[in-house]
Amino acid sequence: MAKVEASAPGKCILFGEHAVVFGQPAVAVAIEQRITVSLELLEEGTDEWRIDGMKLIPSKHPHVQALRSRLWQKKAGAPALSIHINGDIPPASGLGSSAALSVAASACLRAARGRWLSEGGEATETKHWAEGFSSQLTDTDVYSDVIEGKDPARRAGNNGQGDLHIWGNQAIDVDECALLGHAVEAIAQGGRASPMDSSVCAHGGIVLLSNEVVKETDWAYTRTLNTPEGDRTWQVHTIPVMADEQDVYLVIGNSGVHAPTSIQVAKVAAAMTENPQRMREIETIGLIARRGVEALLKGDFEAVGRAMSENHLMLRGLGVSCFELDNLVRAAAPSSLGAKLTGAGGGGCMVALTRNPKQTSEAIELAGGRTLISKIGNAGVRIEGHEGLPFWKPSSK
Ligand code: MEV
């Protein structure tokens, strides 16, 4: 049986959500909880995609549909697939379940489709790719929907097109998974999405986004997106996960209230358009995030916690918290170094940084939240297993 399975972690934002959409810095960490996606080939002659046994309805699964149009075009001969999604990241709760899904699904699709390289090419060298999306390739059209008659994944490598076909793990490029994840998040969020969730779900560890390159961290790449409010550029970095961090834990409290990210992001955008003075609040969140990053780099978790709590107050002011989240943040405060809502807010989750995970978790549960405990910084996207690859091989030229 032809099958491929990949998983990606969820994420938790320590500082800077919402402000990051306007180019301010933000930090997110990969959590222990993951989404696993598996793909199987359907019987020959079947044309209809399945998702968890049901017919795939594109409008209900915009992320899958957008990946399909970029990596798995029917007109290029791609076969229909059955997709299964599992995991322990609660959906629509600010923990990056949709980014983890998109990133894991793009890894599966790439592993199963493979990648054409130019003659004698190396998979690790994007200049040798005959197909694929990467921030290293300036001609990337990953953000546009399928262009009629053109395979958007196609480009000429250094030594010409498609002489060597590779698949499975060696065809995977983590940056490509992050880039595809961002493109499909942007579509699902009405054109406004930072590359925060997709980058951390792809790379794992700790990711810092900023409008400028930040020294003392590892700069990875630049991302640009044309949003309804104009072009935005982010510098994406990774921050080393320090051994000290093993003493501190994240306790995530789910309020159980559902609030779609796209609505929250649009609400903040509307508030800024209505009153441009409020951009100061976004800038203050940026200042707090910068302080948080310094503290994180020094391993000063008391200061990290303080920055998180201050960040929560600013998010409340922006109008993206809610009664339930504030209640859980208050309950966590006495036993933690700091606490705040995490993600888009309006519902979803809060997070507390703590040295007493049991005590903090109990306090949040008593206040009505469902908790998850995670260490800071976990592995990024990975292939969990495969057989019968490639599922399909687009023509090389
Ligand atoms: C959502 O997890 C984080 C937001 O900042 C949106 C984004 O960065 O795209 C609210």
Short mmCIF file of C-alpha atoms and ligand atoms in Angstrom, two decimals:
data_model
loop_
_atom_site.label_atom_id
_atom_site.label_comp_id
_atom_site.label_asym_id
_atom_site.label_seq_id
_atom_site.Cartn_x
_atom_site.Cartn_y
_atom_site.Cartn_z
CA MET A 1 0.00 0.00 0.00
CA ALA A 2 1.32 3.48 -0.89
CA LYS A 3 1.34 5.63 2.24
CA VAL A 4 3.23 8.54 3.77
CA GLU A 5 2.93 10.08 7.23
CA ALA A 6 4.39 13.32 8.63
CA SER A 7 3.93 15.26 11.83
CA ALA A 8 4.49 18.88 12.89
CA PRO A 9 4.31 20.54 16.30
CA GLY A 10 1.83 23.14 17.45
CA LYS A 11 3.08 26.51 18.59
CA CYS A 12 2.67 28.89 21.44
CA ILE A 13 3.40 32.62 21.08
CA LEU A 14 5.36 34.06 24.00
CA PHE A 15 5.23 37.67 22.79
CA GLY A 16 4.01 39.81 19.94
CA GLU A 17 0.87 38.24 18.43
CA HIS A 18 -1.19 40.71 16.37
CA ALA A 19 1.63 43.30 16.43
CA VAL A 20 3.66 40.88 14.28
CA VAL A 21 1.11 41.22 11.48
CA PHE A 22 2.21 44.90 11.36
CA GLY A 23 5.91 44.00 11.28
CA GLN A 24 6.70 44.13 15.02
CA PRO A 25 8.83 41.37 16.61
CA ALA A 26 7.27 38.21 18.00
CA VAL A 27 8.53 34.96 19.51
CA ALA A 28 6.89 31.55 19.28
CA VAL A 29 7.98 28.15 20.51
CA ALA A 30 7.17 24.69 19.21
CA ILE A 31 5.18 22.72 21.79
CA GLU A 32 5.19 18.98 22.50
CA GLN A 33 1.68 18.49 21.09
CA ARG A 34 1.65 17.59 17.37
CA ILE A 35 -0.59 17.04 14.33
CA THR A 36 0.03 13.93 12.23
CA VAL A 37 -1.12 13.80 8.62
CA SER A 38 -1.13 10.61 6.57
CA LEU A 39 -1.84 10.26 2.88
CA GLU A 40 -2.86 7.12 1.04
CA LEU A 41 -3.48 6.55 -2.63
CA LEU A 42 -7.10 5.87 -3.49
CA GLU A 43 -7.98 3.02 -5.82
CA GLU A 44 -7.37 3.72 -9.46
CA GLY A 45 -10.29 5.34 -11.22
CA THR A 46 -11.40 7.16 -8.03
CA ASP A 47 -11.45 10.87 -8.56
CA GLU A 48 -12.83 12.14 -5.30
CA TRP A 49 -10.47 13.10 -2.46
CA ARG A 50 -11.35 11.85 1.02
CA ILE A 51 -10.53 13.41 4.35
CA ASP A 52 -10.97 11.24 7.45
CA GLY A 53 -13.24 9.00 5.38
CA MET A 54 -15.52 11.82 4.15
CA LYS A 55 -15.61 13.53 0.77
CA LEU A 56 -13.19 16.50 0.80
CA ILE A 57 -15.13 19.75 0.48
CA PRO A 58 -12.60 22.40 -0.61
CA SER A 59 -14.37 25.30 1.15
CA LYS A 60 -14.25 23.40 4.45
CA HIS A 61 -10.54 22.63 4.05
CA PRO A 62 -9.00 25.74 2.46
CA HIS A 63 -5.49 24.78 3.61
CA VAL A 64 -5.61 21.36 1.98
CA GLN A 65 -7.19 22.79 -1.16
CA ALA A 66 -4.51 25.48 -1.49
CA LEU A 67 -1.72 22.91 -1.07
CA ARG A 68 -3.38 20.65 -3.61
CA SER A 69 -3.39 23.41 -6.22
CA ARG A 70 0.31 24.04 -5.64
CA LEU A 71 1.73 20.52 -5.36
CA TRP A 72 -0.81 18.03 -6.63
CA GLN A 73 -2.48 19.27 -9.80
CA LYS A 74 -4.92 16.87 -11.42
CA LYS A 75 -4.13 18.28 -14.86
CA ALA A 76 -0.51 17.21 -14.36
CA GLY A 77 -1.69 13.66 -13.65
CA ALA A 78 -1.77 13.70 -9.83
CA PRO A 79 -3.96 10.92 -8.39
CA ALA A 80 -6.75 11.37 -5.82
CA LEU A 81 -5.78 10.94 -2.16
CA SER A 82 -7.23 9.87 1.13
CA ILE A 83 -6.05 12.05 4.04
CA HIS A 84 -6.13 11.23 7.73
CA ILE A 85 -5.47 13.83 10.39
CA ASN A 86 -4.70 13.02 14.03
CA GLY A 87 -3.13 14.80 16.91
CA ASP A 88 -3.38 16.36 20.30
CA ILE A 89 -3.48 20.06 19.36
CA PRO A 90 -6.99 21.38 19.98
CA PRO A 91 -8.29 23.01 16.78
CA ALA A 92 -9.04 26.74 16.50
CA SER A 93 -7.49 27.50 19.87
CA GLY A 94 -4.43 29.61 19.02
CA LEU A 95 -1.98 26.72 19.15
CA GLY A 96 -1.20 26.59 15.44
CA SER A 97 -3.23 23.50 14.58
CA SER A 98 -3.92 24.77 11.05
CA ALA A 99 -0.27 25.72 10.44
CA ALA A 100 0.89 22.34 11.82
CA LEU A 101 -1.62 20.64 9.52
CA SER A 102 -0.45 22.66 6.49
CA VAL A 103 3.22 22.10 7.21
CA ALA A 104 2.83 18.35 7.84
CA ALA A 105 0.60 17.99 4.75
CA SER A 106 3.11 19.84 2.55
CA ALA A 107 5.88 17.50 3.79
CA CYS A 108 3.69 14.48 2.93
CA LEU A 109 2.80 15.82 -0.52
CA ARG A 110 6.41 16.67 -1.35
CA ALA A 111 7.67 13.28 -0.11
CA ALA A 112 5.00 11.50 -2.16
CA ARG A 113 5.43 13.63 -5.30
CA GLY A 114 9.21 13.85 -5.06
CA ARG A 115 11.27 16.60 -6.63
CA TRP A 116 13.05 16.90 -9.95
CA LEU A 117 16.63 18.13 -9.77
CA SER A 118 18.90 19.21 -12.55
CA GLU A 119 21.66 16.84 -13.71
CA GLY A 120 23.97 15.79 -10.88
CA GLY A 121 22.02 18.12 -8.56
CA GLU A 122 21.96 18.12 -4.77
CA ALA A 123 18.58 18.29 -3.00
CA THR A 124 20.08 20.67 -0.44
CA GLU A 125 21.02 23.21 -3.14
CA THR A 126 17.99 25.14 -4.32
CA LYS A 127 19.90 26.24 -7.41
CA HIS A 128 19.78 22.59 -8.50
CA TRP A 129 16.03 22.26 -8.05
CA ALA A 130 13.99 21.86 -11.19
CA GLU A 131 10.86 22.27 -9.09
CA GLY A 132 9.88 23.51 -5.68
CA PHE A 133 9.28 26.61 -3.57
CA SER A 134 11.91 28.28 -1.42
CA SER A 135 12.68 31.69 0.05
CA GLN A 136 16.07 31.28 -1.64
CA LEU A 137 14.36 31.39 -5.04
CA THR A 138 13.32 34.92 -5.91
CA ASP A 139 10.93 33.81 -8.65
CA THR A 140 8.68 31.99 -6.19
CA ASP A 141 4.99 32.26 -6.96
CA VAL A 142 3.86 30.25 -3.97
CA TYR A 143 1.56 33.09 -2.87
CA SER A 144 -0.46 33.16 -6.09
CA ASP A 145 -3.15 30.62 -6.82
CA VAL A 146 -2.68 28.26 -9.73
CA ILE A 147 -1.97 30.08 -12.93
CA GLU A 148 -3.92 28.47 -15.80
CA GLY A 149 -1.78 26.21 -17.93
CA LYS A 150 1.27 26.62 -15.70
CA ASP A 151 2.66 24.36 -13.03
CA PRO A 152 3.61 26.90 -10.36
CA ALA A 153 6.09 24.49 -8.81
CA ARG A 154 8.16 24.36 -12.03
CA ARG A 155 11.37 26.26 -12.64
CA ALA A 156 14.68 25.61 -14.39
CA GLY A 157 17.57 24.48 -12.19
CA ASN A 158 21.14 25.57 -12.93
CA ASN A 159 21.83 22.75 -15.36
CA GLY A 160 18.44 22.58 -17.02
CA GLN A 161 15.21 20.85 -16.09
CA GLY A 162 14.42 17.60 -14.37
CA ASP A 163 17.07 14.94 -14.98
CA LEU A 164 17.08 13.36 -11.53
CA HIS A 165 13.95 12.50 -9.53
CA ILE A 166 14.18 12.10 -5.74
CA TRP A 167 11.42 11.43 -3.20
CA GLY A 168 10.75 10.69 0.48
CA ASN A 169 12.86 12.36 3.13
CA GLN A 170 15.52 13.56 0.70
CA ALA A 171 12.94 15.55 -1.28
CA ILE A 172 11.75 17.46 1.83
CA ASP A 173 12.95 20.98 2.44
CA VAL A 174 11.81 22.49 5.75
CA ASP A 175 11.88 26.04 4.37
CA GLU A 176 9.57 24.94 1.56
CA CYS A 177 7.13 23.45 4.11
CA ALA A 178 7.23 26.75 6.06
CA LEU A 179 6.75 28.82 2.90
CA LEU A 180 3.82 26.72 1.69
CA GLY A 181 2.34 26.81 5.20
CA HIS A 182 2.53 30.60 5.19
CA ALA A 183 1.00 30.95 1.74
CA VAL A 184 -1.99 28.80 2.64
CA GLU A 185 -2.44 30.47 6.06
CA ALA A 186 -2.49 33.85 4.28
CA ILE A 187 -5.29 32.61 2.01
CA ALA A 188 -7.30 31.22 4.93
CA GLN A 189 -6.79 34.46 6.97
CA GLY A 190 -8.02 36.89 4.32
CA GLY A 191 -4.51 37.85 3.17
CA ARG A 192 -3.26 38.82 6.63
CA ALA A 193 -0.88 36.28 8.14
CA SER A 194 2.58 36.58 9.54
CA PRO A 195 4.92 33.65 8.85
CA MET A 196 5.09 33.04 12.64
CA ASP A 197 2.94 29.94 12.93
CA SER A 198 4.15 28.26 9.75
CA SER A 199 7.85 28.92 10.52
CA VAL A 200 7.76 27.54 14.05
CA CYS A 201 5.64 24.53 13.07
CA ALA A 202 8.15 23.75 10.30
CA HIS A 203 11.47 24.50 12.02
CA GLY A 204 10.53 23.68 15.62
CA GLY A 205 12.54 25.16 18.53
CA ILE A 206 12.09 28.89 19.13
CA VAL A 207 11.42 31.31 16.27
CA LEU A 208 11.77 35.08 16.34
CA LEU A 209 10.20 37.31 13.73
CA SER A 210 11.24 40.92 13.40
CA ASN A 211 11.22 43.80 10.95
CA GLU A 212 15.03 43.86 11.17
CA VAL A 213 17.81 41.30 11.42
CA VAL A 214 18.49 40.64 15.11
CA LYS A 215 22.07 39.92 16.16
CA GLU A 216 22.75 37.05 18.63
CA THR A 217 20.14 34.90 16.88
CA ASP A 218 20.39 32.78 13.73
CA TRP A 219 18.83 34.63 10.83
CA ALA A 220 17.08 32.17 8.52
CA TYR A 221 15.33 34.12 5.72
CA THR A 222 13.22 37.10 4.73
CA ARG A 223 9.49 36.79 4.02
CA THR A 224 7.33 39.34 2.26
CA LEU A 225 3.57 39.33 1.90
CA ASN A 226 1.27 41.69 0.11
CA THR A 227 -1.52 42.23 2.69
CA PRO A 228 -4.69 44.34 2.28
CA GLU A 229 -2.83 47.03 4.33
CA GLY A 230 0.26 46.98 2.08
CA ASP A 231 3.48 44.99 1.75
CA ARG A 232 4.91 43.48 4.92
CA THR A 233 8.41 42.10 5.36
CA TRP A 234 9.60 39.86 8.18
CA GLN A 235 13.06 38.61 9.07
CA VAL A 236 12.76 35.07 10.40
CA HIS A 237 15.33 33.88 12.97
CA THR A 238 15.81 30.89 15.23
CA ILE A 239 16.87 31.27 18.88
CA PRO A 240 18.89 28.45 20.44
CA VAL A 241 16.98 26.48 23.07
CA MET A 242 19.14 26.72 26.20
CA ALA A 243 19.59 23.83 28.62
CA ASP A 244 18.35 26.11 31.42
CA GLU A 245 15.01 26.25 29.75
CA GLN A 246 14.42 22.68 30.85
CA ASP A 247 13.64 24.05 34.36
CA VAL A 248 10.69 26.04 33.09
CA TYR A 249 7.48 24.83 31.55
CA LEU A 250 4.61 26.22 29.61
CA VAL A 251 1.17 25.45 30.96
CA ILE A 252 -1.41 26.16 28.30
CA GLY A 253 -5.00 26.73 29.38
CA ASN A 254 -7.77 26.31 26.85
CA SER A 255 -10.76 28.57 27.52
CA GLY A 256 -12.98 26.38 25.32
CA VAL A 257 -14.26 29.52 23.57
CA HIS A 258 -13.92 29.42 19.77
CA ALA A 259 -12.81 32.57 17.95
CA PRO A 260 -11.53 32.32 14.37
CA THR A 261 -8.10 33.92 13.81
CA SER A 262 -9.23 35.68 10.62
CA ILE A 263 -11.94 37.59 12.53
CA GLN A 264 -9.58 38.64 15.33
CA VAL A 265 -6.91 39.77 12.86
CA ALA A 266 -9.49 41.72 10.82
CA LYS A 267 -10.80 43.34 14.02
CA VAL A 268 -7.33 44.69 14.92
CA ALA A 269 -6.77 45.86 11.31
CA ALA A 270 -10.11 47.72 11.40
CA ALA A 271 -9.24 49.35 14.75
CA MET A 272 -5.96 50.64 13.26
CA THR A 273 -7.67 51.99 10.15
CA GLU A 274 -10.33 53.70 12.23
CA ASN A 275 -7.84 55.29 14.59
CA PRO A 276 -4.24 55.31 13.26
CA GLN A 277 -3.05 56.67 16.66
CA ARG A 278 -3.64 53.20 18.04
CA MET A 279 -0.60 52.04 16.11
CA ARG A 280 1.26 53.19 19.28
CA GLU A 281 -0.23 50.19 21.08
CA ILE A 282 1.17 47.91 18.38
CA GLU A 283 4.57 49.59 18.78
CA THR A 284 4.45 49.14 22.56
CA ILE A 285 3.82 45.44 22.09
CA GLY A 286 6.91 45.50 19.84
CA LEU A 287 8.96 47.12 22.65
CA ILE A 288 7.78 44.53 25.16
CA ALA A 289 8.64 41.74 22.71
CA ARG A 290 12.17 43.17 22.24
CA ARG A 291 12.65 43.16 26.00
CA GLY A 292 11.32 39.60 26.14
CA VAL A 293 13.80 38.49 23.47
CA GLU A 294 16.73 40.01 25.39
CA ALA A 295 15.61 38.21 28.54
CA LEU A 296 15.20 34.94 26.65
CA LEU A 297 18.69 35.22 25.17
CA LYS A 298 20.11 35.78 28.67
CA GLY A 299 18.12 32.88 30.09
CA ASP A 300 16.42 35.31 32.53
CA PHE A 301 13.02 33.63 32.76
CA GLU A 302 11.74 35.90 35.53
CA ALA A 303 12.07 38.81 33.06
CA VAL A 304 10.56 36.68 30.27
CA GLY A 305 7.52 36.07 32.49
CA ARG A 306 7.18 39.77 33.31
CA ALA A 307 7.25 40.66 29.62
CA MET A 308 4.54 38.06 28.97
CA SER A 309 2.25 39.53 31.64
CA GLU A 310 2.77 43.07 30.30
CA ASN A 311 2.05 41.81 26.82
CA HIS A 312 -1.27 40.43 28.06
CA LEU A 313 -2.31 43.84 29.39
CA MET A 314 -1.61 45.38 25.99
CA LEU A 315 -3.58 42.64 24.21
CA ARG A 316 -6.50 43.29 26.57
CA GLY A 317 -6.29 46.96 25.62
CA LEU A 318 -6.40 46.01 21.95
CA GLY A 319 -9.66 44.20 22.63
CA VAL A 320 -8.53 40.68 21.74
CA SER A 321 -8.87 39.09 25.18
CA CYS A 322 -12.14 37.95 26.73
CA PHE A 323 -13.56 37.28 30.18
CA GLU A 324 -12.64 33.58 30.13
CA LEU A 325 -9.02 34.22 29.09
CA ASP A 326 -8.54 36.98 31.67
CA ASN A 327 -9.91 34.65 34.32
CA LEU A 328 -7.42 31.88 33.45
CA VAL A 329 -4.52 34.38 33.30
CA ARG A 330 -5.48 35.63 36.79
CA ALA A 331 -5.69 32.08 38.14
CA ALA A 332 -2.23 31.20 36.81
CA ALA A 333 -0.49 34.37 38.03
CA PRO A 334 0.34 33.44 41.67
CA SER A 335 2.21 30.23 40.76
CA SER A 336 3.86 31.38 37.53
CA LEU A 337 6.53 33.74 36.23
CA GLY A 338 4.06 35.34 33.83
CA ALA A 339 0.88 34.59 31.90
CA LYS A 340 -0.92 35.89 28.84
CA LEU A 341 -3.32 34.92 26.10
CA THR A 342 -1.58 33.20 23.22
CA GLY A 343 -2.51 33.33 19.54
CA ALA A 344 -5.30 35.40 18.10
CA GLY A 345 -7.34 35.60 21.33
CA GLY A 346 -11.05 36.31 21.66
CA GLY A 347 -11.09 32.77 23.08
CA GLY A 348 -8.72 29.89 22.50
CA CYS A 349 -5.76 29.58 24.85
CA MET A 350 -3.63 31.38 27.40
CA VAL A 351 -0.14 30.35 28.44
CA ALA A 352 1.74 30.55 31.72
CA LEU A 353 5.51 30.26 32.10
CA THR A 354 6.16 28.39 35.31
CA ARG A 355 8.59 26.43 37.43
CA ASN A 356 5.62 24.70 39.13
CA PRO A 357 3.70 23.14 36.24
CA LYS A 358 1.51 20.94 38.46
CA GLN A 359 0.42 23.81 40.69
CA THR A 360 -0.19 26.18 37.76
CA SER A 361 -2.09 23.52 35.84
CA GLU A 362 -4.34 22.82 38.85
CA ALA A 363 -5.05 26.53 39.33
CA ILE A 364 -6.05 26.91 35.66
CA GLU A 365 -8.22 23.79 35.76
CA LEU A 366 -9.97 25.03 38.90
CA ALA A 367 -10.77 28.24 37.05
CA GLY A 368 -12.40 26.21 34.27
CA GLY A 369 -9.57 25.79 31.72
CA ARG A 370 -8.36 22.54 30.13
CA THR A 371 -4.57 22.36 30.38
CA LEU A 372 -1.64 21.03 28.40
CA ILE A 373 1.92 21.09 29.69
CA SER A 374 4.91 21.46 27.39
CA LYS A 375 8.62 22.12 27.55
CA ILE A 376 9.92 25.03 25.49
CA GLY A 377 11.12 24.27 21.98
CA ASN A 378 10.39 20.89 20.39
CA ALA A 379 11.21 19.17 17.10
CA GLY A 380 9.84 20.62 13.87
CA VAL A 381 8.20 18.83 10.93
CA ARG A 382 9.34 15.28 10.25
CA ILE A 383 8.38 12.30 8.13
CA GLU A 384 7.14 9.52 10.41
CA GLY A 385 7.08 6.74 7.83
CA HIS A 386 6.38 5.87 4.22
CA GLU A 387 6.01 3.05 1.72
CA GLY A 388 5.42 2.83 -1.99
CA LEU A 389 6.87 6.27 -2.90
CA PRO A 390 6.62 8.18 -5.11
CA PHE A 391 2.83 8.09 -5.49
CA TRP A 392 3.16 9.98 -8.74
CA LYS A 393 5.87 11.59 -10.80
CA PRO A 394 5.10 14.71 -12.86
CA SER A 395 6.76 14.72 -16.25
CA SER A 396 10.30 16.09 -16.05
CA LYS A 397 10.13 18.74 -18.78
C1 MEV B 1 -2.05 33.85 15.33
O1 MEV B 1 -1.51 32.67 15.90
C2 MEV B 1 -1.12 34.98 15.53
C3 MEV B 1 -1.57 36.33 14.94
O2 MEV B 1 -0.51 37.26 15.23
C4 MEV B 1 -1.82 36.25 13.46
C5 MEV B 1 -0.57 36.06 12.62
O3 MEV B 1 0.56 36.24 13.11
O4 MEV B 1 -0.74 35.73 11.43
C6 MEV B 1 -2.82 36.84 15.64
#
